PDB file of C-alpha atoms in Angstrom:
ATOM      1  CA  UNK V1082      10.688 -43.429  13.551  1.00 75.00           C
ATOM      2  CA  UNK V1083       9.183 -40.770  11.332  1.00 93.00           C
ATOM      3  CA  UNK V1084      10.201 -37.194  13.373  1.00 97.00           C
ATOM      4  CA  UNK V1085       7.548 -35.353  14.624  1.00 98.00           C
ATOM      5  CA  UNK V1086       7.628 -31.367  13.265  1.00 98.00           C
ATOM      6  CA  UNK V1087       6.537 -28.658  15.926  1.00 98.00           C
ATOM      7  CA  UNK V1088       6.022 -25.513  13.805  1.00 98.00           C
ATOM      8  CA  UNK V1089       6.053 -22.484  16.359  1.00 98.00           C
ATOM      9  CA  UNK V1090       3.972 -19.658  14.699  1.00 96.00           C
ATOM     10  CA  UNK V1091       2.592 -22.035  12.829  1.00 95.00           C
ATOM     11  CA  UNK V1092      -1.045 -20.447  12.318  1.00 94.00           C
ATOM     12  CA  UNK V1093       0.772 -17.881   9.836  1.00 93.00           C
ATOM     13  CA  UNK V1094       1.034 -18.323   6.009  1.00 93.00           C
ATOM     14  CA  UNK V1095       4.347 -20.161   5.970  1.00 96.00           C
ATOM     15  CA  UNK V1096       3.450 -22.130   8.939  1.00 96.00           C
ATOM     16  CA  UNK V1097       0.150 -23.563   7.076  1.00 96.00           C
ATOM     17  CA  UNK V1098       2.232 -23.905   4.158  1.00 97.00           C
ATOM     18  CA  UNK V1099       4.809 -26.211   5.774  1.00 98.00           C
ATOM     19  CA  UNK V1100       2.745 -27.626   6.814  1.00 98.00           C
ATOM     20  CA  UNK V1101       0.519 -28.812   4.057  1.00 97.00           C
ATOM     21  CA  UNK V1102       3.716 -30.155   3.292  1.00 98.00           C
ATOM     22  CA  UNK V1103       5.442 -32.379   5.749  1.00 98.00           C
ATOM     23  CA  UNK V1104       2.221 -33.319   6.438  1.00 98.00           C
ATOM     24  CA  UNK V1105       2.522 -34.726   2.694  1.00 97.00           C
ATOM     25  CA  UNK V1106       5.447 -35.680   3.031  1.00 96.00           C
ATOM     26  CA  UNK V1107       4.410 -38.501   5.802  1.00 97.00           C
ATOM     27  CA  UNK V1108       5.108 -36.157   8.884  1.00 98.00           C
ATOM     28  CA  UNK V1109       3.213 -35.852  11.668  1.00 98.00           C
ATOM     29  CA  UNK V1110       3.010 -31.478  13.050  1.00 98.00           C
ATOM     30  CA  UNK V1111       2.075 -29.686  15.320  1.00 98.00           C
ATOM     31  CA  UNK V1112       0.960 -26.308  15.076  1.00 97.00           C
ATOM     32  CA  UNK V1113       1.999 -23.682  18.405  1.00 97.00           C
ATOM     33  CA  UNK V1114       0.427 -20.213  18.342  1.00 94.00           C
ATOM     34  CA  UNK V1115      -1.380 -17.746  20.017  1.00 88.00           C
ATOM     35  CA  UNK V1116      -4.433 -18.896  19.134  1.00 87.00           C
ATOM     36  CA  UNK V1117      -3.916 -22.341  19.805  1.00 90.00           C
ATOM     37  CA  UNK V1118      -4.425 -24.205  23.203  1.00 88.00           C
ATOM     38  CA  UNK V1119      -1.191 -25.514  22.044  1.00 94.00           C
ATOM     39  CA  UNK V1120       1.619 -23.473  23.772  1.00 96.00           C
ATOM     40  CA  UNK V1121       5.232 -23.757  22.715  1.00 97.00           C
ATOM     41  CA  UNK V1122       6.520 -25.048  25.026  1.00 97.00           C
ATOM     42  CA  UNK V1123       4.638 -28.051  25.488  1.00 97.00           C
ATOM     43  CA  UNK V1124       4.728 -28.493  21.349  1.00 98.00           C
ATOM     44  CA  UNK V1125       8.790 -28.427  21.986  1.00 98.00           C
ATOM     45  CA  UNK V1126       8.835 -30.459  23.691  1.00 98.00           C
ATOM     46  CA  UNK V1127       6.337 -33.578  21.927  1.00 98.00           C
ATOM     47  CA  UNK V1128       9.079 -32.804  18.750  1.00 98.00           C
ATOM     48  CA  UNK V1129      11.888 -34.195  17.206  1.00 98.00           C
ATOM     49  CA  UNK V1130      12.544 -30.821  14.424  1.00 98.00           C
ATOM     50  CA  UNK V1131      10.922 -27.703  16.473  1.00 98.00           C
ATOM     51  CA  UNK V1132      10.876 -24.637  13.728  1.00 98.00           C
ATOM     52  CA  UNK V1133      10.346 -21.135  14.909  1.00 98.00           C
ATOM     53  CA  UNK V1134       7.743 -19.219  12.322  1.00 97.00           C
ATOM     54  CA  UNK V1135       8.002 -16.144  13.989  1.00 96.00           C
ATOM     55  CA  UNK V1136       8.014 -12.562  12.924  1.00 93.00           C
ATOM     56  CA  UNK V1137      12.216 -11.958  12.511  1.00 94.00           C
ATOM     57  CA  UNK V1138      12.361  -9.642  15.752  1.00 94.00           C
ATOM     58  CA  UNK V1139      10.591 -12.462  17.996  1.00 96.00           C
ATOM     59  CA  UNK V1140      13.152 -15.431  17.002  1.00 97.00           C
ATOM     60  CA  UNK V1141      15.137 -14.269  19.898  1.00 97.00           C
ATOM     61  CA  UNK V1142      13.033 -13.991  22.342  1.00 97.00           C
ATOM     62  CA  UNK V1143      10.520 -17.593  21.294  1.00 98.00           C
ATOM     63  CA  UNK V1144      14.516 -19.643  21.271  1.00 98.00           C
ATOM     64  CA  UNK V1145      14.616 -18.821  24.195  1.00 98.00           C
ATOM     65  CA  UNK V1146      11.090 -19.558  24.948  1.00 98.00           C
ATOM     66  CA  UNK V1147      11.415 -22.889  23.821  1.00 98.00           C
ATOM     67  CA  UNK V1148      14.734 -24.142  24.168  1.00 97.00           C
ATOM     68  CA  UNK V1149      14.888 -25.798  27.041  1.00 97.00           C
ATOM     69  CA  UNK V1150      12.212 -28.068  26.701  1.00 98.00           C
ATOM     70  CA  UNK V1151      13.311 -29.436  23.447  1.00 98.00           C
ATOM     71  CA  UNK V1152      14.814 -33.028  23.490  1.00 96.00           C
ATOM     72  CA  UNK V1153      18.471 -33.163  23.811  1.00 94.00           C
ATOM     73  CA  UNK V1154      18.343 -34.963  20.043  1.00 96.00           C
ATOM     74  CA  UNK V1155      16.095 -32.532  18.601  1.00 98.00           C
ATOM     75  CA  UNK V1156      16.917 -29.918  15.935  1.00 98.00           C
ATOM     76  CA  UNK V1157      15.919 -26.016  16.836  1.00 98.00           C
ATOM     77  CA  UNK V1158      15.194 -24.436  12.652  1.00 98.00           C
ATOM     78  CA  UNK V1159      14.118 -21.656  11.609  1.00 98.00           C
ATOM     79  CA  UNK V1160      12.592 -19.767   8.190  1.00 98.00           C
ATOM     80  CA  UNK V1161      13.592 -16.271   8.946  1.00 96.00           C
ATOM     81  CA  UNK V1162      13.937 -13.711   5.742  1.00 95.00           C
ATOM     82  CA  UNK V1163      17.763 -13.090   7.853  1.00 96.00           C
ATOM     83  CA  UNK V1164      20.501 -15.072   9.416  1.00 97.00           C
ATOM     84  CA  UNK V1165      23.172 -14.045  11.034  1.00 96.00           C
ATOM     85  CA  UNK V1166      21.213 -12.981  14.572  1.00 95.00           C
ATOM     86  CA  UNK V1167      18.383 -15.535  14.689  1.00 97.00           C
ATOM     87  CA  UNK V1168      20.808 -18.272  13.911  1.00 98.00           C
ATOM     88  CA  UNK V1169      23.279 -17.050  17.155  1.00 98.00           C
ATOM     89  CA  UNK V1170      19.743 -17.020  19.223  1.00 98.00           C
ATOM     90  CA  UNK V1171      19.008 -20.036  18.831  1.00 98.00           C
ATOM     91  CA  UNK V1172      22.781 -21.483  19.243  1.00 98.00           C
ATOM     92  CA  UNK V1173      22.526 -19.185  22.201  1.00 98.00           C
ATOM     93  CA  UNK V1174      19.344 -20.519  22.944  1.00 98.00           C
ATOM     94  CA  UNK V1175      19.465 -24.801  22.755  1.00 98.00           C
ATOM     95  CA  UNK V1176      22.580 -26.560  23.525  1.00 97.00           C
ATOM     96  CA  UNK V1177      21.665 -29.028  21.071  1.00 97.00           C
ATOM     97  CA  UNK V1178      21.337 -28.902  16.972  1.00 98.00           C
ATOM     98  CA  UNK V1179      20.677 -26.268  15.714  1.00 98.00           C
ATOM     99  CA  UNK V1180      19.671 -25.163  11.507  1.00 98.00           C
ATOM    100  CA  UNK V1181      18.887 -21.696   9.484  1.00 98.00           C
ATOM    101  CA  UNK V1182      16.560 -22.097   6.713  1.00 98.00           C
ATOM    102  CA  UNK V1183      15.113 -19.829   4.594  1.00 98.00           C
ATOM    103  CA  UNK V1184      12.601 -20.956   1.704  1.00 98.00           C
ATOM    104  CA  UNK V1185      12.863 -18.352  -0.965  1.00 97.00           C
ATOM    105  CA  UNK V1186       9.256 -17.987  -1.298  1.00 95.00           C
ATOM    106  CA  UNK V1187       6.044 -17.583  -0.760  1.00 91.00           C
ATOM    107  CA  UNK V1188       2.779 -18.988   1.075  1.00 93.00           C
ATOM    108  CA  UNK V1189       1.099 -18.842  -2.211  1.00 91.00           C
ATOM    109  CA  UNK V1190       3.469 -21.029  -3.784  1.00 95.00           C
ATOM    110  CA  UNK V1191       1.039 -24.808  -4.574  1.00 94.00           C
ATOM    111  CA  UNK V1192       4.281 -27.027  -4.592  1.00 94.00           C
ATOM    112  CA  UNK V1193       7.945 -26.957  -3.221  1.00 97.00           C
ATOM    113  CA  UNK V1194       9.379 -28.386  -7.278  1.00 97.00           C
ATOM    114  CA  UNK V1195      11.855 -26.226  -8.843  1.00 97.00           C
ATOM    115  CA  UNK V1196      11.966 -23.745  -5.906  1.00 98.00           C
ATOM    116  CA  UNK V1197      14.734 -22.553  -3.704  1.00 98.00           C
ATOM    117  CA  UNK V1198      15.529 -23.233  -0.290  1.00 98.00           C
ATOM    118  CA  UNK V1199      18.228 -21.370   1.354  1.00 98.00           C
ATOM    119  CA  UNK V1200      20.043 -24.317   4.632  1.00 98.00           C
ATOM    120  CA  UNK V1201      22.689 -22.678   7.211  1.00 98.00           C
ATOM    121  CA  UNK V1202      24.208 -25.481   9.215  1.00 98.00           C
ATOM    122  CA  UNK V1203      24.474 -24.083  12.931  1.00 98.00           C
ATOM    123  CA  UNK V1204      25.312 -26.897  15.318  1.00 97.00           C
ATOM    124  CA  UNK V1205      25.020 -30.607  14.028  1.00 97.00           C
ATOM    125  CA  UNK V1206      24.800 -32.872  11.234  1.00 97.00           C
ATOM    126  CA  UNK V1207      22.378 -35.166  11.533  1.00 97.00           C
ATOM    127  CA  UNK V1208      18.868 -33.194  10.869  1.00 98.00           C
ATOM    128  CA  UNK V1209      20.624 -30.531   8.745  1.00 98.00           C
ATOM    129  CA  UNK V1210      21.024 -33.753   6.146  1.00 98.00           C
ATOM    130  CA  UNK V1211      17.390 -35.192   6.926  1.00 98.00           C
ATOM    131  CA  UNK V1212      16.819 -31.698   5.990  1.00 98.00           C
ATOM    132  CA  UNK V1213      18.437 -31.052   2.663  1.00 98.00           C
ATOM    133  CA  UNK V1214      17.812 -34.787   1.769  1.00 98.00           C
ATOM    134  CA  UNK V1215      13.826 -34.086   2.587  1.00 98.00           C
ATOM    135  CA  UNK V1216      13.893 -30.842   0.353  1.00 98.00           C
ATOM    136  CA  UNK V1217      15.790 -32.154  -2.605  1.00 98.00           C
ATOM    137  CA  UNK V1218      13.747 -35.482  -2.483  1.00 98.00           C
ATOM    138  CA  UNK V1219      10.572 -32.811  -3.157  1.00 98.00           C
ATOM    139  CA  UNK V1220      12.147 -31.363  -6.088  1.00 98.00           C
ATOM    140  CA  UNK V1221      13.204 -28.059  -4.163  1.00 98.00           C
ATOM    141  CA  UNK V1222      16.706 -26.613  -5.219  1.00 98.00           C
ATOM    142  CA  UNK V1223      18.904 -26.731  -1.874  1.00 98.00           C
ATOM    143  CA  UNK V1224      21.738 -24.285  -1.273  1.00 98.00           C
ATOM    144  CA  UNK V1225      24.050 -24.579   1.724  1.00 98.00           C
ATOM    145  CA  UNK V1226      25.864 -21.599   2.902  1.00 98.00           C
ATOM    146  CA  UNK V1227      26.882 -19.512   5.643  1.00 98.00           C
ATOM    147  CA  UNK V1228      23.916 -16.699   7.591  1.00 98.00           C
ATOM    148  CA  UNK V1229      27.213 -13.876   7.092  1.00 97.00           C
ATOM    149  CA  UNK V1230      27.285 -14.769   3.183  1.00 98.00           C
ATOM    150  CA  UNK V1231      23.656 -15.866   3.526  1.00 98.00           C
ATOM    151  CA  UNK V1232      23.059 -11.716   4.776  1.00 98.00           C
ATOM    152  CA  UNK V1233      24.716 -10.158   2.608  1.00 98.00           C
ATOM    153  CA  UNK V1234      23.399 -12.098  -1.217  1.00 98.00           C
ATOM    154  CA  UNK V1235      20.134 -11.240   0.620  1.00 97.00           C
ATOM    155  CA  UNK V1236      20.637  -7.459   0.737  1.00 98.00           C
ATOM    156  CA  UNK V1237      20.826  -7.471  -3.153  1.00 97.00           C
ATOM    157  CA  UNK V1238      17.932  -9.638  -3.448  1.00 97.00           C
ATOM    158  CA  UNK V1239      15.509  -8.618  -1.093  1.00 96.00           C
ATOM    159  CA  UNK V1240      16.951  -5.343   0.480  1.00 97.00           C
ATOM    160  CA  UNK V1241      18.459  -3.155  -2.038  1.00 98.00           C
ATOM    161  CA  UNK V1242      15.413  -5.251  -4.367  1.00 97.00           C
ATOM    162  CA  UNK V1243      12.764  -4.305  -1.892  1.00 97.00           C
ATOM    163  CA  UNK V1244      14.305  -0.421  -1.104  1.00 97.00           C
ATOM    164  CA  UNK V1245      13.839   0.380  -5.223  1.00 97.00           C
ATOM    165  CA  UNK V1246      10.498  -0.648  -5.080  1.00 97.00           C
ATOM    166  CA  UNK V1247       9.645   1.255  -2.105  1.00 97.00           C
ATOM    167  CA  UNK V1248      11.773   4.409  -2.954  1.00 97.00           C
ATOM    168  CA  UNK V1249       9.486   4.341  -6.787  1.00 97.00           C
ATOM    169  CA  UNK V1250       5.897   4.168  -4.574  1.00 97.00           C
ATOM    170  CA  UNK V1251       7.195   7.119  -1.948  1.00 97.00           C
ATOM    171  CA  UNK V1252       8.354   9.549  -5.150  1.00 97.00           C
ATOM    172  CA  UNK V1253       5.091   9.071  -6.616  1.00 97.00           C
ATOM    173  CA  UNK V1254       3.490  10.030  -3.510  1.00 97.00           C
ATOM    174  CA  UNK V1255       5.385  12.821  -3.257  1.00 97.00           C
ATOM    175  CA  UNK V1256       5.007  14.448  -6.636  1.00 97.00           C
ATOM    176  CA  UNK V1257       1.340  13.421  -6.438  1.00 97.00           C
ATOM    177  CA  UNK V1258       1.338  11.020  -9.277  1.00 96.00           C
ATOM    178  CA  UNK V1259      -1.546   7.884 -10.069  1.00 95.00           C
ATOM    179  CA  UNK V1260      -1.651   4.685 -11.123  1.00 92.00           C
ATOM    180  CA  UNK V1261      -3.939   6.571 -12.964  1.00 94.00           C
ATOM    181  CA  UNK V1262      -1.825   9.366 -14.057  1.00 95.00           C
ATOM    182  CA  UNK V1263       0.379   6.834 -15.719  1.00 94.00           C
ATOM    183  CA  UNK V1264      -1.412   4.504 -16.840  1.00 90.00           C
ATOM    184  CA  UNK V1265      -2.542   5.545 -20.701  1.00 92.00           C
ATOM    185  CA  UNK V1266       1.342   6.619 -20.616  1.00 95.00           C
ATOM    186  CA  UNK V1267       3.222   3.016 -18.941  1.00 94.00           C
ATOM    187  CA  UNK V1268       5.882   1.363 -21.047  1.00 96.00           C
ATOM    188  CA  UNK V1269       6.288  -2.404 -20.333  1.00 96.00           C
ATOM    189  CA  UNK V1270       9.221  -1.586 -17.927  1.00 97.00           C
ATOM    190  CA  UNK V1271       7.521   1.112 -15.700  1.00 97.00           C
ATOM    191  CA  UNK V1272       4.413  -1.277 -15.787  1.00 96.00           C
ATOM    192  CA  UNK V1273       6.297  -4.352 -14.352  1.00 97.00           C
ATOM    193  CA  UNK V1274       8.200  -2.096 -11.730  1.00 97.00           C
ATOM    194  CA  UNK V1275       4.457  -0.678 -10.863  1.00 96.00           C
ATOM    195  CA  UNK V1276       3.748  -4.362 -10.620  1.00 96.00           C
ATOM    196  CA  UNK V1277       5.907  -5.248  -8.662  1.00 97.00           C
ATOM    197  CA  UNK V1278       5.593  -2.061  -6.128  1.00 97.00           C
ATOM    198  CA  UNK V1279       1.945  -2.607  -5.919  1.00 96.00           C
ATOM    199  CA  UNK V1280       1.995  -6.138  -4.954  1.00 94.00           C
ATOM    200  CA  UNK V1281       4.638  -5.297  -2.302  1.00 95.00           C
ATOM    201  CA  UNK V1282       2.658  -2.915  -0.753  1.00 95.00           C
ATOM    202  CA  UNK V1283      -0.016  -4.912  -0.872  1.00 93.00           C
ATOM    203  CA  UNK V1284       1.365  -7.269   1.779  1.00 89.00           C
ATOM    204  CA  UNK V1285       2.141  -7.116   5.384  1.00 89.00           C
ATOM    205  CA  UNK V1286       4.298  -4.380   5.748  1.00 93.00           C
ATOM    206  CA  UNK V1287       5.946  -5.457   8.740  1.00 92.00           C
ATOM    207  CA  UNK V1288       7.421  -7.804   6.838  1.00 90.00           C
ATOM    208  CA  UNK V1289       9.388  -5.683   4.585  1.00 93.00           C
ATOM    209  CA  UNK V1290      10.101  -3.741   7.062  1.00 95.00           C
ATOM    210  CA  UNK V1291      12.278  -5.736   9.197  1.00 93.00           C
ATOM    211  CA  UNK V1292      13.684  -7.179   6.283  1.00 93.00           C
ATOM    212  CA  UNK V1293      15.341  -4.114   6.055  1.00 95.00           C
ATOM    213  CA  UNK V1294      16.425  -3.235   9.058  1.00 95.00           C
ATOM    214  CA  UNK V1295      16.759  -6.516  10.564  1.00 93.00           C
ATOM    215  CA  UNK V1296      19.772  -7.802   7.844  1.00 95.00           C
ATOM    216  CA  UNK V1297      22.795  -5.677   9.048  1.00 93.00           C
ATOM    217  CA  UNK V1298      24.227  -6.052   5.452  1.00 96.00           C
ATOM    218  CA  UNK V1299      21.679  -4.151   4.344  1.00 97.00           C
ATOM    219  CA  UNK V1300      23.657  -1.078   5.367  1.00 95.00           C
ATOM    220  CA  UNK V1301      26.711  -2.085   3.120  1.00 96.00           C
ATOM    221  CA  UNK V1302      24.396  -2.507   0.233  1.00 97.00           C
ATOM    222  CA  UNK V1303      22.389   0.746   0.178  1.00 97.00           C
ATOM    223  CA  UNK V1304      25.513   2.825   1.114  1.00 97.00           C
ATOM    224  CA  UNK V1305      26.774   1.463  -2.138  1.00 97.00           C
ATOM    225  CA  UNK V1306      23.457   2.186  -4.186  1.00 97.00           C
ATOM    226  CA  UNK V1307      23.123   5.395  -2.331  1.00 97.00           C
ATOM    227  CA  UNK V1308      27.495   6.235  -3.801  1.00 97.00           C
ATOM    228  CA  UNK V1309      25.821   4.666  -7.418  1.00 97.00           C
ATOM    229  CA  UNK V1310      23.093   7.068  -7.616  1.00 97.00           C
ATOM    230  CA  UNK V1311      25.402   9.720  -7.054  1.00 97.00           C
ATOM    231  CA  UNK V1312      27.709   8.948  -9.304  1.00 96.00           C
ATOM    232  CA  UNK V1313      24.738   9.190 -11.792  1.00 97.00           C
ATOM    233  CA  UNK V1314      23.636  12.098 -10.333  1.00 97.00           C
ATOM    234  CA  UNK V1315      26.618  13.199 -10.934  1.00 97.00           C
ATOM    235  CA  UNK V1316      26.921  13.032 -14.880  1.00 97.00           C
ATOM    236  CA  UNK V1317      22.996  14.283 -15.036  1.00 97.00           C
ATOM    237  CA  UNK V1318      23.563  17.486 -13.322  1.00 97.00           C
ATOM    238  CA  UNK V1319      26.502  18.271 -15.884  1.00 97.00           C
ATOM    239  CA  UNK V1320      24.579  17.295 -19.142  1.00 97.00           C
ATOM    240  CA  UNK V1321      27.573  15.059 -19.804  1.00 98.00           C
ATOM    241  CA  UNK V1322      26.358  12.598 -22.322  1.00 97.00           C
ATOM    242  CA  UNK V1323      29.508  10.961 -23.054  1.00 97.00           C
ATOM    243  CA  UNK V1324      30.410  10.655 -19.348  1.00 97.00           C
ATOM    244  CA  UNK V1325      26.892   8.923 -18.837  1.00 97.00           C
ATOM    245  CA  UNK V1326      27.149   6.411 -21.682  1.00 97.00           C
ATOM    246  CA  UNK V1327      30.873   5.391 -20.407  1.00 97.00           C
ATOM    247  CA  UNK V1328      29.238   4.537 -16.816  1.00 97.00           C
ATOM    248  CA  UNK V1329      26.585   2.513 -17.721  1.00 96.00           C
ATOM    249  CA  UNK V1330      29.692   0.738 -20.362  1.00 97.00           C
ATOM    250  CA  UNK V1331      31.594   0.041 -17.001  1.00 96.00           C
ATOM    251  CA  UNK V1332      28.153  -1.495 -15.790  1.00 94.00           C
ATOM    252  CA  UNK V1333      27.425  -3.330 -18.073  1.00 94.00           C
TER     253      UNK V1333
END
């Protein structure tokens, strides 16, 4: 039997990307979103695999909405950028198989080959193994880990990295320094940072705010970052070149 895939919140950019992906692999897809005629519970009741493609803050709410409507042998999944809270919410909302997923790429990618998808086992093996095999056969790099370890690592990969870029933009704004001001003075390193900052700030602000706020591990990462800034400032304020060199060597 070819399973039907229901994408809840599937009219968004990642939902549309997933629709194209599953259809290209021969799977029928149902889309439920605010502007579709198909409701989330109805779509969930008609599918074997239900994937929540909704913003992080509403994953728990939507999981509770669709959970009672899933078939007993179906699977409930999500694609949220954080995993501990969404996975726990899905496990509470549905007694069947649950898988947390996080595609480490955006909807602009034309193909999944060479891209990474993280899978966090929740409950059950059948649909987890089905999805893992499907992704690997399509050429994706699949990484399996716990929700806790995922969030710990993503607090650096996303939380800390985004924080630094947001802080760069905020600092330039506070100093009254514009892109035009630095255009003729930009080094390759700064040009890369500025390009990354511009790209981040041009996208969905709510998504990036949620990534900062919703990952419980971010607090630990940013506390470590704050301590690292303090260590660097200690040597700069004291004009201690030798001390800063020692710190750089230790970091290396």
